[in-house]
Amino acid sequence: MWRGGAPQARYAATVSAAGAALLLALAGICAAADGALPPPRDGKLAGTISGLLLLALLCYSIYVYAAPLLRNRDRSIVWAFAILAVIALVKILLLPWFDGYGNDVASYESWALQMASEGPARVYREGYFLDYPPGYLYALWLAGIVAHATGAGGVMLRMTVEAPALVADFVLALLMFVFVRRVAPARQTAAYVAMLLVALNPALGFDTIVWGQSDSALTVVIMLSAALALDGEFELAWALAALSVLLKPQALMYVPVLGVWTLLKLPYGRWWRSALAAIAVGMVGVLPFQFGHPWYWIFELYHSTAAYYHETSVNAFNLLALMGGLRKPDTDTFAGLSYFSLGMGLLVPLYAFIGWRLWSERTPRGMMYAVFAAVFGFFMFAPRMHERYLYAGLVFAAPLAVEGAEVAAVFAILTATCLFNLAYVLAALRSATIFLDPRDGFAMFASAVNVLALVLMIDYGLGLAEGAGPLWQKLTSLGGMPDRAGDGAGSAPAREAGAAEGRAPAAPVAREPLVAIPWTRIDTIVLVALVAAAAATRIWHLGHPAEIVFDEVHFVAQARHYIRGEPFLDPHPPLAKLVIAGGILLFGDHPWSWRIGNALCGILLVGLSYMLGRRMFASRLAGALAASFIICDGMFLVDSRVAVIDIVYLTLAAWSYLLLFRFAESTDPRDRRRTLAAMGATLGLCLGSKLYVPVLTFLLCAGFMVWFILDAERTASWEARWWRTFGALLMVGALSAAFYIAVFLPHFLLGWWGGIADLVHYYGDVLWYENSVRNATHPYSSQWWTWPLMLRPIAYWQSFPPQGKVATIWGGGNPLLWWSALTAITITAVRALERPNAARTFLVIGYLAYLLMWTPVGRTLFLYHYMPSVYLGYMALAAIVADAWNGEAAMWECAALLLTILPACMMGLGFWLGLFPGAAIGLLAIYLLAVEIGPDALPDLEPQRWAPRLVAALFVTAAAILFVYYFPLWTGIFIDRDGYYHRMWLQGPGLRNWI
């Protein structure tokens, strides 16, 4: 174990400073309490001194902890600093796009300006809302001074008051790097990974950037305190612990852990110095606010803050939310106990367990686990928890996640649930309803997932010395999955144990190669059948409705502008509108001709999907399923039958993917060059179809092209590999640029543009347009994180007479297929870790990139923006269902597919009709999971022979039934009014609304 000590001179300096600060604080408090002495006018002088002392404490503590790396001239810390500086710059650039949660941001702005104008002595006054303790007010005070000096207002004022949290975010990630670098000097890569897990974590970023909260400030102080405690700097550790409590009351959940560590590591004779440091910092921090208040006012502040919410859970998706519901009175009872008593009572065994594990494992790992368990356990058990209180838990899980798969899994789960918790609650707070339903289904599901993560956390604690808990070891041994560490070799204790027993280290996982299969007559037959089915669904009744539908109001009008030679501003490149114009020129100006071009693109997409799935997975069945899923999905059907622009770029993107994997599988140099030339053309046309998204398509294809070249040329010299890569990029880039510019040829031929400078001017107009619509709203808009669950589809067109049948064109997917895309990508990600190959990696990276690219975009977004992601999800789904049919899918993968069918069954059939089939599906899923975990404990029914194929058949049958069921809604067929509402499975207020 690594551990350092502090020299006696440092102890003397620390104690002297603490004693001086304590005397200063005592003198100030006595003066404030003495009625005969006039109190200071505003407390600004005392506040300035206290603020400087606290800032000096932070800076000195950071220096003390980083000093060993600085003395050794470790250049890795310079690189870490540079990387984080770039990330911080990006975050600063993102700030103007996000307004934060209005109430919190407005409070911060008010407190900052109040501190700057009135001073700390007057900020806690009767009738003025201020429920934060004094610690963070020092940072807001500085922000207020800057705002006053610069005259900041509006967005600049908001960015100024959010700046301290961004600074803390930067320091926190850098501190994580230093911590892992010091604890594990030989694992430099792990230090970078842990740093990026914090710096780029979407949940942590959402809290700071999107919500505008300050949890990073609290966490960086706790992290620094824990790190210094590990270093033996207990006086500084306790001083920082006191500062963390001054920042936010929830820091108290960390204090018992520090107390146990102090008990274990610090001689009794030195306890008084740590206590003195903590008391001094507390009194110095409170002193400027003390004037004019009784000596006990700070305790009343903490009490009133804690008592403000008498609720089971203040929007935290935790155990009490699952048991008692969200925001229910914590005086309600469960088994005769109030939820408050139950939650506080559960903290007793939690901290007893933490103390036991810390006593047994007195190492940096034990300390980090103890803090993580305390924060996460407190979040799960305690009443009155807010959604943001999991922030510090994620940070303390990061260094554990880089050394073992179990905590990595917990970290991934908590990142997802924390992000969902924050985003879902923020959306509710911004809606008209404000409050979630106490038994909100998504909140309950997320709470249940957090309970699962809690179980894994406890299990990890039981196997702390081994780096994995007994339950996890059982699961991984049954699944044939070694518990790999961040460097692929297992946790340090596991590696040492293996070496002691004479076992060889685990071999790295081999990457599966791409395999090409020959084209045969059956391929032609299947392709023709699929294209015929696509044509039947895309072209049938294409002219209905005989009127403008949804965004046809824009795109058909723009196509007419091209035909008439009338200049106009369009933020999207012109190709998709030229497709619409071509239909009008060929067949006349009527609805059928507007839409025929998109219908042909939709048909072509089905054929391309068969060839792409067949090539990616070397499976005709996977290709046929991929194409069938595109045929049976509502969003792809609707966008092929309406004159909008998305289906055009999606088709060209799929064509580019097909050419990319043809290039990867080809060994003929001439064929590879021809393929790259064709891919350059399709990428250029794709770029000319829509704004934003095709840029990511180009980067995705270009990036994997480089990977394929470098991988295929491994035996060549680096110089040769570099020149081949450069040549390929130059050819693809040049052809893409040429075809992209060619798309704008009508602008030149019609005399609108005179040169390439007009293209640059066009980009400026596009930026102006995007800024002008940034604050636009729409009743069918939705947040990006809701898209995988399809919470808010789009009504493209509706005909609802007062009586009789109704019709709509409903922009929603096939519910089962749409939800299963997320399941499939999750399974594919696991497969990519176990059995990596290019296809799986491409699908996972592409899906996440297309989804996460929308996180910084502040303009109105719609469900159709998810189509590039869900398309790749359908590719992954086709491979998994094909594997299930062939008996090659794991039992847990089959169970995951069944559990995705379950909500569709229950919502589609209703509770009572769906109860029996839903129970059967659920029991089968549980049985398959049991077979995966403990096959020896169950009767041998040989499920591997029949279960995967049964699951595949059930899945495809259910998807086909739902296609037929929803087909009238996608094509505008009139149906009974009751039938329409029966198909609207989600009719709740706010986000969950299909109507």
GROMACS .gro file of C-alpha atoms in nm, residues 10 54 95 99 104 107 109 224 286 365 453 457 462 491 524 546 595 645 853 857 866 883 907 960:
model
   24
   10ARG     CA    1   0.410   2.094   0.863
   54LEU     CA    2  -1.037   2.921   0.297
   95LEU     CA    3  -2.288   2.693  -2.117
   99ASP     CA    4  -3.038   2.787  -1.929
  104ASP     CA    5  -3.167   2.726  -0.882
  107SER     CA    6  -3.124   3.181  -0.650
  109GLU     CA    7  -2.771   3.496  -0.917
  224LEU     CA    8  -0.930   1.616  -0.147
  286VAL     CA    9  -1.917   3.120   0.972
  365ARG     CA   10  -0.916   0.084  -0.218
  453ALA     CA   11  -2.659  -0.150  -0.830
  457MET     CA   12  -2.198  -0.252  -0.438
  462LEU     CA   13  -1.776  -0.850   0.061
  491SER     CA   14  -0.741  -0.657  -1.047
  524THR     CA   15  -3.136  -1.254  -5.517
  546ALA     CA   16  -5.421   1.478  -5.065
  595ARG     CA   17  -4.363   1.173  -5.216
  645ILE     CA   18  -3.582   1.494  -4.586
  853MET     CA   19  -2.445   1.452  -3.057
  857VAL     CA   20  -2.810   2.132  -2.910
  866TYR     CA   21  -3.308   0.943  -3.335
  883ASP     CA   22  -2.822  -1.582  -3.330
  907MET     CA   23  -4.973  -0.233  -2.250
  960ALA     CA   24  -4.524  -0.853  -3.708
   0.00000   0.00000   0.00000
